[in-house]
mmCIF file of C-alpha atoms and ligand atoms in Angstrom:
data_model
loop_
_atom_site.group_PDB
_atom_site.id
_atom_site.type_symbol
_atom_site.label_atom_id
_atom_site.label_comp_id
_atom_site.label_asym_id
_atom_site.label_seq_id
_atom_site.Cartn_x
_atom_site.Cartn_y
_atom_site.Cartn_z
ATOM 1 C CA UNK A 1 0.000 0.000 0.000
ATOM 2 C CA UNK A 2 1.226 3.539 -0.809
ATOM 3 C CA UNK A 3 2.206 5.333 2.386
ATOM 4 C CA UNK A 4 2.879 9.000 3.042
ATOM 5 C CA UNK A 5 4.034 10.946 6.084
ATOM 6 C CA UNK A 6 2.284 14.267 6.547
ATOM 7 C CA UNK A 7 3.643 16.957 8.862
ATOM 8 C CA UNK A 8 0.532 18.718 10.147
ATOM 9 C CA UNK A 9 0.924 22.270 11.474
ATOM 10 C CA UNK A 10 -2.325 23.608 13.014
ATOM 11 C CA UNK A 11 -0.705 26.879 14.169
ATOM 12 C CA UNK A 12 -2.836 29.664 15.614
ATOM 13 C CA UNK A 13 -6.343 31.107 15.747
ATOM 14 C CA UNK A 14 -8.803 29.110 13.636
ATOM 15 C CA UNK A 15 -5.912 26.801 12.632
ATOM 16 C CA UNK A 16 -6.772 23.870 14.929
ATOM 17 C CA UNK A 17 -10.478 23.882 13.904
ATOM 18 C CA UNK A 18 -9.845 23.817 10.181
ATOM 19 C CA UNK A 19 -7.067 21.261 10.689
ATOM 20 C CA UNK A 20 -9.531 18.874 12.382
ATOM 21 C CA UNK A 21 -11.851 19.072 9.398
ATOM 22 C CA UNK A 22 -9.048 18.577 6.884
ATOM 23 C CA UNK A 23 -7.548 15.645 8.754
ATOM 24 C CA UNK A 24 -10.877 13.800 9.000
ATOM 25 C CA UNK A 25 -11.438 14.267 5.276
ATOM 26 C CA UNK A 26 -7.934 13.164 4.357
ATOM 27 C CA UNK A 27 -8.253 10.007 6.476
ATOM 28 C CA UNK A 28 -11.439 9.094 4.653
ATOM 29 C CA UNK A 29 -10.107 9.945 1.210
ATOM 30 C CA UNK A 30 -7.022 7.819 1.857
ATOM 31 C CA UNK A 31 -9.160 4.824 2.827
ATOM 32 C CA UNK A 32 -11.320 5.239 -0.254
ATOM 33 C CA UNK A 33 -8.340 5.497 -2.613
ATOM 34 C CA UNK A 34 -6.287 2.757 -0.932
ATOM 35 C CA UNK A 35 -3.310 4.629 0.429
ATOM 36 C CA UNK A 36 -2.171 5.357 3.937
ATOM 37 C CA UNK A 37 -1.447 8.705 5.555
ATOM 38 C CA UNK A 38 0.322 9.109 8.872
ATOM 39 C CA UNK A 39 0.000 12.500 10.512
ATOM 40 C CA UNK A 40 2.526 14.055 12.852
ATOM 41 C CA UNK A 41 1.430 17.301 14.491
ATOM 42 C CA UNK A 42 3.991 20.018 15.226
ATOM 43 C CA UNK A 43 4.123 23.515 16.651
ATOM 44 C CA UNK A 44 4.563 26.688 14.618
ATOM 45 C CA UNK A 45 3.761 30.388 15.032
ATOM 46 C CA UNK A 46 2.235 31.756 18.220
ATOM 47 C CA UNK A 47 1.435 28.259 19.512
ATOM 48 C CA UNK A 48 5.151 27.451 19.261
ATOM 49 C CA UNK A 49 6.199 30.723 20.926
ATOM 50 C CA UNK A 50 3.937 29.917 23.882
ATOM 51 C CA UNK A 51 5.482 26.472 24.403
ATOM 52 C CA UNK A 52 9.081 26.880 23.219
ATOM 53 C CA UNK A 53 9.830 30.610 22.838
ATOM 54 C CA UNK A 54 10.581 30.093 19.148
ATOM 55 C CA UNK A 55 8.079 30.562 16.264
ATOM 56 C CA UNK A 56 9.738 27.664 14.416
ATOM 57 C CA UNK A 57 11.249 25.079 16.780
ATOM 58 C CA UNK A 58 14.058 23.023 15.228
ATOM 59 C CA UNK A 59 11.996 19.891 15.868
ATOM 60 C CA UNK A 60 9.230 21.228 13.632
ATOM 61 C CA UNK A 61 11.614 22.120 10.812
ATOM 62 C CA UNK A 62 13.279 18.697 10.977
ATOM 63 C CA UNK A 63 9.955 16.855 11.010
ATOM 64 C CA UNK A 64 8.871 18.850 7.964
ATOM 65 C CA UNK A 65 12.126 18.081 6.146
ATOM 66 C CA UNK A 66 11.603 14.371 6.797
ATOM 67 C CA UNK A 67 7.949 14.326 5.704
ATOM 68 C CA UNK A 68 6.460 13.660 2.269
ATOM 69 C CA UNK A 69 4.393 16.861 2.486
ATOM 70 C CA UNK A 70 3.560 19.611 4.961
ATOM 71 C CA UNK A 71 0.004 20.798 5.576
ATOM 72 C CA UNK A 72 -0.238 24.101 7.455
ATOM 73 C CA UNK A 73 -3.410 25.838 8.680
ATOM 74 C CA UNK A 74 -2.569 29.421 9.728
ATOM 75 C CA UNK A 75 -0.254 31.429 11.926
ATOM 76 C CA UNK A 76 -0.467 34.794 13.676
ATOM 77 C CA UNK A 77 -2.070 36.394 16.685
ATOM 78 C CA UNK A 78 -2.396 40.004 17.855
ATOM 79 C CA UNK A 79 -1.009 38.817 21.220
ATOM 80 C CA UNK A 80 2.458 38.887 19.643
ATOM 81 C CA UNK A 81 2.203 42.197 17.780
ATOM 82 C CA UNK A 82 4.636 43.900 20.148
ATOM 83 C CA UNK A 83 7.381 41.278 19.947
ATOM 84 C CA UNK A 84 10.523 42.094 17.948
ATOM 85 C CA UNK A 85 10.232 40.918 14.337
ATOM 86 C CA UNK A 86 12.563 37.900 14.716
ATOM 87 C CA UNK A 87 10.329 36.326 17.348
ATOM 88 C CA UNK A 88 6.927 37.012 15.804
ATOM 89 C CA UNK A 89 4.741 34.154 14.505
ATOM 90 C CA UNK A 90 5.197 35.341 10.877
ATOM 91 C CA UNK A 91 8.936 34.783 11.184
ATOM 92 C CA UNK A 92 8.195 31.105 11.874
ATOM 93 C CA UNK A 93 6.438 30.802 8.532
ATOM 94 C CA UNK A 94 9.158 32.705 6.659
ATOM 95 C CA UNK A 95 11.863 30.520 8.236
ATOM 96 C CA UNK A 96 9.952 27.389 7.280
ATOM 97 C CA UNK A 97 9.703 28.579 3.658
ATOM 98 C CA UNK A 98 13.412 29.350 3.611
ATOM 99 C CA UNK A 99 14.370 26.184 5.509
ATOM 100 C CA UNK A 100 12.527 23.959 3.044
ATOM 101 C CA UNK A 101 13.742 25.942 0.009
ATOM 102 C CA UNK A 102 10.157 26.677 -1.071
ATOM 103 C CA UNK A 103 10.908 29.197 -3.788
ATOM 104 C CA UNK A 104 7.762 28.654 -5.865
ATOM 105 C CA UNK A 105 4.404 29.677 -4.458
ATOM 106 C CA UNK A 106 1.358 28.740 -6.555
ATOM 107 C CA UNK A 107 -1.938 30.451 -5.793
ATOM 108 C CA UNK A 108 -4.760 29.336 -8.098
ATOM 109 C CA UNK A 109 -7.787 31.626 -8.326
ATOM 110 C CA UNK A 110 -10.926 29.967 -9.634
ATOM 111 C CA UNK A 111 -14.556 30.920 -9.343
ATOM 112 C CA UNK A 112 -17.118 28.488 -7.939
ATOM 113 C CA UNK A 113 -20.289 29.073 -10.008
ATOM 114 C CA UNK A 114 -22.447 28.789 -6.888
ATOM 115 C CA UNK A 115 -20.524 31.628 -5.217
ATOM 116 C CA UNK A 116 -20.491 34.054 -8.123
ATOM 117 C CA UNK A 117 -22.631 36.589 -6.228
ATOM 118 C CA UNK A 118 -20.200 36.652 -3.304
ATOM 119 C CA UNK A 119 -17.743 38.742 -5.335
ATOM 120 C CA UNK A 120 -17.811 42.522 -5.114
ATOM 121 C CA UNK A 121 -17.264 42.590 -8.900
ATOM 122 C CA UNK A 122 -20.027 42.097 -11.455
ATOM 123 C CA UNK A 123 -20.697 38.401 -12.277
ATOM 124 C CA UNK A 124 -20.037 38.997 -15.994
ATOM 125 C CA UNK A 125 -16.556 40.249 -15.251
ATOM 126 C CA UNK A 126 -15.493 37.301 -13.144
ATOM 127 C CA UNK A 127 -17.475 34.304 -14.298
ATOM 128 C CA UNK A 128 -14.652 32.860 -16.370
ATOM 129 C CA UNK A 129 -11.746 33.861 -14.125
ATOM 130 C CA UNK A 130 -9.211 31.042 -13.887
ATOM 131 C CA UNK A 131 -5.750 32.276 -13.093
ATOM 132 C CA UNK A 132 -2.647 31.206 -11.258
ATOM 133 C CA UNK A 133 -0.346 33.543 -9.375
ATOM 134 C CA UNK A 134 3.230 32.215 -9.354
ATOM 135 C CA UNK A 135 5.010 34.122 -6.605
ATOM 136 C CA UNK A 136 8.736 33.870 -5.862
ATOM 137 C CA UNK A 137 8.841 33.004 -2.167
ATOM 138 C CA UNK A 138 12.371 32.816 -0.762
ATOM 139 C CA UNK A 139 14.034 35.942 -2.158
ATOM 140 C CA UNK A 140 13.338 39.562 -3.002
ATOM 141 C CA UNK A 141 12.720 42.186 -0.355
ATOM 142 C CA UNK A 142 11.524 39.603 2.191
ATOM 143 C CA UNK A 143 14.977 38.050 2.538
ATOM 144 C CA UNK A 144 17.684 40.139 0.844
ATOM 145 C CA UNK A 145 20.449 41.771 2.829
ATOM 146 C CA UNK A 146 21.416 44.346 3.970
ATOM 147 C CA UNK A 147 18.382 45.049 6.101
ATOM 148 C CA UNK A 148 17.790 46.397 9.540
ATOM 149 C CA UNK A 149 17.494 49.551 11.577
ATOM 150 C CA UNK A 150 20.218 52.056 12.481
ATOM 151 C CA UNK A 151 20.098 54.903 14.915
ATOM 152 C CA UNK A 152 22.040 58.114 14.579
ATOM 153 C CA UNK A 153 22.041 60.983 17.062
ATOM 154 C CA UNK A 154 19.119 62.718 15.460
ATOM 155 C CA UNK A 155 16.978 59.955 13.958
ATOM 156 C CA UNK A 156 16.450 56.277 13.217
ATOM 157 C CA UNK A 157 16.359 54.611 9.797
ATOM 158 C CA UNK A 158 14.842 51.287 8.773
ATOM 159 C CA UNK A 159 15.790 49.601 5.493
ATOM 160 C CA UNK A 160 15.383 46.480 3.370
ATOM 161 C CA UNK A 161 16.880 45.451 0.050
ATOM 162 C CA UNK A 162 15.076 44.051 -2.965
ATOM 163 C CA UNK A 163 17.496 41.866 -4.867
ATOM 164 C CA UNK A 164 17.206 38.907 -7.218
ATOM 165 C CA UNK A 165 19.987 36.873 -8.801
ATOM 166 C CA UNK A 166 19.732 35.417 -12.300
ATOM 167 C CA UNK A 167 19.507 31.928 -10.741
ATOM 168 C CA UNK A 168 16.541 32.951 -8.595
ATOM 169 C CA UNK A 169 14.718 34.596 -11.490
ATOM 170 C CA UNK A 170 15.412 31.788 -13.956
ATOM 171 C CA UNK A 171 14.154 28.992 -11.725
ATOM 172 C CA UNK A 172 10.851 30.687 -10.827
ATOM 173 C CA UNK A 173 10.350 31.765 -14.449
ATOM 174 C CA UNK A 174 10.754 28.138 -15.575
ATOM 175 C CA UNK A 175 8.093 27.009 -13.087
ATOM 176 C CA UNK A 176 5.713 29.637 -14.473
ATOM 177 C CA UNK A 177 6.402 28.780 -18.132
ATOM 178 C CA UNK A 178 5.945 25.052 -17.455
ATOM 179 C CA UNK A 179 2.611 25.759 -15.759
ATOM 180 C CA UNK A 180 1.496 28.004 -18.610
ATOM 181 C CA UNK A 181 2.213 25.149 -21.046
ATOM 182 C CA UNK A 182 -0.298 22.982 -19.163
ATOM 183 C CA UNK A 183 -2.888 25.782 -19.072
ATOM 184 C CA UNK A 184 -3.893 28.441 -21.619
ATOM 185 C CA UNK A 185 -0.271 29.175 -22.604
ATOM 186 C CA UNK A 186 -0.415 32.798 -21.513
ATOM 187 C CA UNK A 187 2.092 34.232 -19.083
ATOM 188 C CA UNK A 188 2.160 37.766 -17.710
ATOM 189 C CA UNK A 189 5.294 38.738 -15.798
ATOM 190 C CA UNK A 190 4.763 41.577 -13.317
ATOM 191 C CA UNK A 191 7.565 43.927 -12.235
ATOM 192 C CA UNK A 192 8.434 47.593 -11.784
ATOM 193 C CA UNK A 193 11.094 47.775 -14.489
ATOM 194 C CA UNK A 194 10.397 51.453 -15.188
ATOM 195 C CA UNK A 195 11.859 52.286 -11.760
ATOM 196 C CA UNK A 196 13.763 49.379 -10.185
ATOM 197 C CA UNK A 197 17.089 47.900 -11.331
ATOM 198 C CA UNK A 198 16.124 44.562 -9.823
ATOM 199 C CA UNK A 199 13.028 44.543 -12.042
ATOM 200 C CA UNK A 200 15.051 45.351 -15.161
ATOM 201 C CA UNK A 201 17.126 42.246 -14.572
ATOM 202 C CA UNK A 202 13.926 40.296 -13.827
ATOM 203 C CA UNK A 203 12.429 41.347 -17.174
ATOM 204 C CA UNK A 204 15.602 40.551 -19.152
ATOM 205 C CA UNK A 205 15.866 37.072 -17.642
ATOM 206 C CA UNK A 206 12.174 36.291 -18.189
ATOM 207 C CA UNK A 207 12.574 37.346 -21.855
ATOM 208 C CA UNK A 208 15.597 35.132 -22.137
ATOM 209 C CA UNK A 209 13.876 32.062 -20.594
ATOM 210 C CA UNK A 210 10.927 32.719 -22.934
ATOM 211 C CA UNK A 211 13.122 31.719 -25.902
ATOM 212 C CA UNK A 212 12.768 28.096 -24.765
ATOM 213 C CA UNK A 213 8.982 28.400 -24.570
ATOM 214 C CA UNK A 214 7.905 29.761 -27.947
ATOM 215 C CA UNK A 215 4.421 28.219 -27.506
ATOM 216 C CA UNK A 216 3.770 30.518 -24.540
ATOM 217 C CA UNK A 217 2.438 34.005 -25.183
ATOM 218 C CA UNK A 218 4.488 36.225 -22.825
ATOM 219 C CA UNK A 219 3.589 39.754 -21.744
ATOM 220 C CA UNK A 220 4.972 42.139 -19.107
ATOM 221 C CA UNK A 221 3.068 44.552 -16.879
ATOM 222 C CA UNK A 222 4.210 47.065 -14.299
ATOM 223 C CA UNK A 223 2.833 46.153 -10.917
ATOM 224 C CA UNK A 224 0.641 49.241 -10.554
ATOM 225 C CA UNK A 225 -0.984 48.545 -13.912
ATOM 226 C CA UNK A 226 -1.338 44.830 -13.052
ATOM 227 C CA UNK A 227 -3.208 45.747 -9.854
ATOM 228 C CA UNK A 228 -5.591 47.839 -11.939
ATOM 229 C CA UNK A 229 -6.033 45.231 -14.701
ATOM 230 C CA UNK A 230 -6.895 42.573 -12.116
ATOM 231 C CA UNK A 231 -10.066 44.384 -11.140
ATOM 232 C CA UNK A 232 -10.754 45.893 -14.581
ATOM 233 C CA UNK A 233 -10.547 42.735 -16.670
ATOM 234 C CA UNK A 234 -9.395 39.728 -14.619
ATOM 235 C CA UNK A 235 -10.221 37.223 -17.379
ATOM 236 C CA UNK A 236 -7.270 38.442 -19.470
ATOM 237 C CA UNK A 237 -4.891 36.564 -17.142
ATOM 238 C CA UNK A 238 -3.807 32.930 -17.206
ATOM 239 C CA UNK A 239 -0.489 32.664 -15.324
ATOM 240 C CA UNK A 240 0.908 35.698 -13.476
ATOM 241 C CA UNK A 241 4.603 35.486 -12.605
ATOM 242 C CA UNK A 242 6.000 37.889 -10.036
ATOM 243 C CA UNK A 243 8.399 38.465 -7.124
ATOM 244 C CA UNK A 244 7.824 38.006 -3.429
ATOM 245 C CA UNK A 245 6.381 41.374 -2.381
ATOM 246 C CA UNK A 246 4.346 42.070 -5.517
ATOM 247 C CA UNK A 247 3.029 38.498 -5.334
ATOM 248 C CA UNK A 248 1.978 38.940 -1.729
ATOM 249 C CA UNK A 249 -0.090 41.996 -2.620
ATOM 250 C CA UNK A 250 -1.494 40.840 -5.971
ATOM 251 C CA UNK A 251 -2.493 37.423 -4.636
ATOM 252 C CA UNK A 252 -4.662 38.995 -1.918
ATOM 253 C CA UNK A 253 -6.225 41.234 -4.536
ATOM 254 C CA UNK A 254 -6.810 38.317 -6.903
ATOM 255 C CA UNK A 255 -8.197 36.266 -4.016
ATOM 256 C CA UNK A 256 -10.953 38.794 -3.406
ATOM 257 C CA UNK A 257 -12.182 38.357 -6.983
ATOM 258 C CA UNK A 258 -13.755 35.169 -5.697
ATOM 259 C CA UNK A 259 -15.610 36.959 -2.917
ATOM 260 C CA UNK A 260 -13.979 35.135 -0.034
ATOM 261 C CA UNK A 261 -10.371 34.637 0.807
ATOM 262 C CA UNK A 262 -11.728 31.691 2.816
ATOM 263 C CA UNK A 263 -11.804 29.615 -0.381
ATOM 264 C CA UNK A 264 -8.250 29.864 -1.623
ATOM 265 C CA UNK A 265 -5.533 27.229 -1.351
ATOM 266 C CA UNK A 266 -1.830 27.471 -2.115
ATOM 267 C CA UNK A 267 1.180 25.281 -2.705
ATOM 268 C CA UNK A 268 4.805 26.215 -2.026
ATOM 269 C CA UNK A 269 7.361 24.048 -3.767
ATOM 270 C CA UNK A 270 11.106 23.479 -3.727
ATOM 271 C CA UNK A 271 13.247 21.833 -6.370
ATOM 272 C CA UNK A 272 13.168 18.407 -4.719
ATOM 273 C CA UNK A 273 12.049 18.236 -1.066
ATOM 274 C CA UNK A 274 8.536 18.175 0.396
ATOM 275 C CA UNK A 275 6.068 20.930 -0.503
ATOM 276 C CA UNK A 276 4.080 23.075 1.901
ATOM 277 C CA UNK A 277 0.343 23.386 1.365
ATOM 278 C CA UNK A 278 -1.609 26.101 3.149
ATOM 279 C CA UNK A 279 -4.683 28.294 2.805
ATOM 280 C CA UNK A 280 -4.036 31.866 1.637
ATOM 281 C CA UNK A 281 -6.085 33.298 4.535
ATOM 282 C CA UNK A 282 -4.698 33.986 7.989
ATOM 283 C CA UNK A 283 -5.556 32.832 11.491
ATOM 284 C CA UNK A 284 -8.719 34.995 11.937
ATOM 285 C CA UNK A 285 -8.223 35.536 15.694
ATOM 286 C CA UNK A 286 -11.600 37.316 15.961
ATOM 287 C CA UNK A 287 -13.504 34.056 15.399
ATOM 288 C CA UNK A 288 -10.951 31.573 16.789
ATOM 289 C CA UNK A 289 -12.385 28.767 18.912
ATOM 290 C CA UNK A 290 -15.983 29.629 17.971
ATOM 291 C CA UNK A 291 -16.497 26.910 15.342
ATOM 292 C CA UNK A 292 -17.384 29.610 12.790
ATOM 293 C CA UNK A 293 -14.431 29.383 10.401
ATOM 294 C CA UNK A 294 -14.610 28.335 6.770
ATOM 295 C CA UNK A 295 -12.435 25.200 6.424
ATOM 296 C CA UNK A 296 -12.658 25.056 2.613
ATOM 297 C CA UNK A 297 -9.373 26.809 1.752
ATOM 298 C CA UNK A 298 -7.493 24.305 3.878
ATOM 299 C CA UNK A 299 -9.460 21.400 2.420
ATOM 300 C CA UNK A 300 -8.588 22.633 -1.075
ATOM 301 C CA UNK A 301 -4.947 23.000 0.047
ATOM 302 C CA UNK A 302 -5.112 19.364 1.145
ATOM 303 C CA UNK A 303 -6.352 18.551 -2.373
ATOM 304 C CA UNK A 304 -3.347 20.399 -3.863
ATOM 305 C CA UNK A 305 -1.151 18.372 -1.508
ATOM 306 C CA UNK A 306 -2.668 15.128 -2.798
ATOM 307 C CA UNK A 307 -2.223 16.176 -6.431
ATOM 308 C CA UNK A 308 1.148 17.934 -6.456
ATOM 309 C CA UNK A 309 2.833 16.638 -3.307
ATOM 310 C CA UNK A 310 1.757 12.979 -3.345
ATOM 311 C CA UNK A 311 0.750 12.451 -6.967
ATOM 312 C CA UNK A 312 -2.704 11.149 -5.932
ATOM 313 C CA UNK A 313 -4.738 12.867 -8.657
ATOM 314 C CA UNK A 314 -7.941 10.836 -8.262
ATOM 315 C CA UNK A 315 -8.102 11.515 -4.530
ATOM 316 C CA UNK A 316 -7.442 15.231 -5.129
ATOM 317 C CA UNK A 317 -10.293 15.429 -7.656
ATOM 318 C CA UNK A 318 -12.557 13.568 -5.252
ATOM 319 C CA UNK A 319 -11.948 16.120 -2.510
ATOM 320 C CA UNK A 320 -12.440 19.097 -4.856
ATOM 321 C CA UNK A 321 -15.664 17.627 -6.214
ATOM 322 C CA UNK A 322 -17.020 17.174 -2.710
ATOM 323 C CA UNK A 323 -16.466 20.916 -2.101
ATOM 324 C CA UNK A 324 -18.250 21.747 -5.377
ATOM 325 C CA UNK A 325 -21.205 19.485 -4.480
ATOM 326 C CA UNK A 326 -21.646 20.838 -0.955
ATOM 327 C CA UNK A 327 -21.607 24.428 -2.223
ATOM 328 C CA UNK A 328 -23.985 23.601 -5.066
ATOM 329 C CA UNK A 329 -26.351 22.088 -2.460
ATOM 330 C CA UNK A 330 -26.491 25.496 -0.762
ATOM 331 C CA UNK A 331 -24.393 24.798 2.338
ATOM 332 C CA UNK A 332 -22.351 27.794 3.489
ATOM 333 C CA UNK A 333 -20.151 28.855 6.362
ATOM 334 C CA UNK A 334 -20.904 32.318 7.755
ATOM 335 C CA UNK A 335 -18.401 34.203 5.586
ATOM 336 C CA UNK A 336 -20.241 32.997 2.468
ATOM 337 C CA UNK A 337 -23.798 33.062 3.778
ATOM 338 C CA UNK A 338 -26.484 34.479 1.496
ATOM 339 C CA UNK A 339 -30.315 34.350 1.608
ATOM 340 C CA UNK A 340 -31.794 30.919 0.929
ATOM 341 C CA UNK A 341 -28.608 29.040 1.843
ATOM 342 C CA UNK A 342 -28.057 26.763 4.828
ATOM 343 C CA UNK A 343 -25.622 28.128 7.440
ATOM 344 C CA UNK A 344 -23.119 25.665 8.852
ATOM 345 C CA UNK A 345 -20.466 25.798 11.532
ATOM 346 C CA UNK A 346 -16.914 24.798 10.683
ATOM 347 C CA UNK A 347 -17.344 21.263 12.006
ATOM 348 C CA UNK A 348 -20.759 20.876 10.343
ATOM 349 C CA UNK A 349 -19.186 21.894 7.034
ATOM 350 C CA UNK A 350 -16.686 19.103 7.708
ATOM 351 C CA UNK A 351 -19.601 16.659 8.231
ATOM 352 C CA UNK A 352 -21.227 17.670 4.936
ATOM 353 C CA UNK A 353 -17.962 17.374 3.029
ATOM 354 C CA UNK A 354 -17.402 13.952 4.552
ATOM 355 C CA UNK A 355 -20.859 12.795 3.431
ATOM 356 C CA UNK A 356 -20.158 13.841 -0.134
ATOM 357 C CA UNK A 357 -16.800 12.192 -0.750
HETATM 358 C C1 IPM B 401 1.148 35.277 2.811
HETATM 359 C C2 IPM B 401 1.242 36.029 4.114
HETATM 360 C C3 IPM B 401 2.673 35.956 4.630
HETATM 361 C C4 IPM B 401 3.543 36.664 3.612
HETATM 362 C C5 IPM B 401 2.887 36.517 6.040
HETATM 363 C C6 IPM B 401 1.971 35.890 7.045
HETATM 364 C C7 IPM B 401 4.312 36.381 6.466
HETATM 365 O O1 IPM B 401 0.767 37.332 3.964
HETATM 366 O O2 IPM B 401 1.466 34.072 2.795
HETATM 367 O O3 IPM B 401 0.752 35.872 1.821
HETATM 368 O O4 IPM B 401 3.694 37.902 3.660
HETATM 369 O O5 IPM B 401 4.104 35.975 2.755
HETATM 370 MG MG1 MG B 402 -0.092 37.714 2.064
#
């Protein structure tokens, strides 16, 4: 029997609730598709700070490195807002990305027909949206040096550096071109080459990689224009390739096209080791522990884990179809609730999903 080791990271806020739902579903899916999953739970984020003083204990990183795939719920809590940056929950996530070499972040944005009215954009504009944000995840302004804060007699200065090497640009560009080949063969690279040197290099390298992918229709947009085009005419996009900071911002914007960030999964991949699969949303501390959260983004992240991380395509499809069915039947968590639909708690949504796999 095929066997996989999953490192499960519930994290903070609504994390444990949505993890319970995802784990139950995965156990059932595995049984149905004749493979075995073993789960090992580990601490990250605020939960890890509380117990170990570190947002990413070494034990967690090692367990993740030794797993076949990592499934993470969410990190972050306002309780830690005043800590120095190195000891905040977010630093745990960034160190995990770096520690696993997860340079490629894939954020698919698709519209569920039954949720089309949840978007703040007109249905006509978004009904055929199907795009993928490919965000570079271990470089750029998030990680480059020098960075820090320096005090002089009269003032203090804070600074970061946005840098990319040709190696870093080439490898993420290849991921994006390969994905475009399997999709609609359109790739839009987003930068700020009219202002930033780092973006000029980015654009030159993407153009150079494009020579090996003549079947892909490549375009370039400046990031400010891309932000505008995303709400003006989102259907023009297939694959969007961009750096760490621009990808962070544009993927939240693209996520809202669907009406709820509570629906969006992501995959972060390295060149050979295990991938990390996590919802795009955060830990929603305002509703933590109240059984009100929407578990679907994590369930769909689990589906991406099955497909990309474990190569279990049929099981992945099965899980995604159960989400489609439950939504089509009118079941909604509170964030998606609309008149005539049936409101469910997080765990009840888990029950419904379980019934439909
Ligand atoms: C994301 C998040 C993270 C990021 C935070 C939590 C560090 O916003 O995954 O988009 O900025 O990358
Ligand atoms: Mg973000």
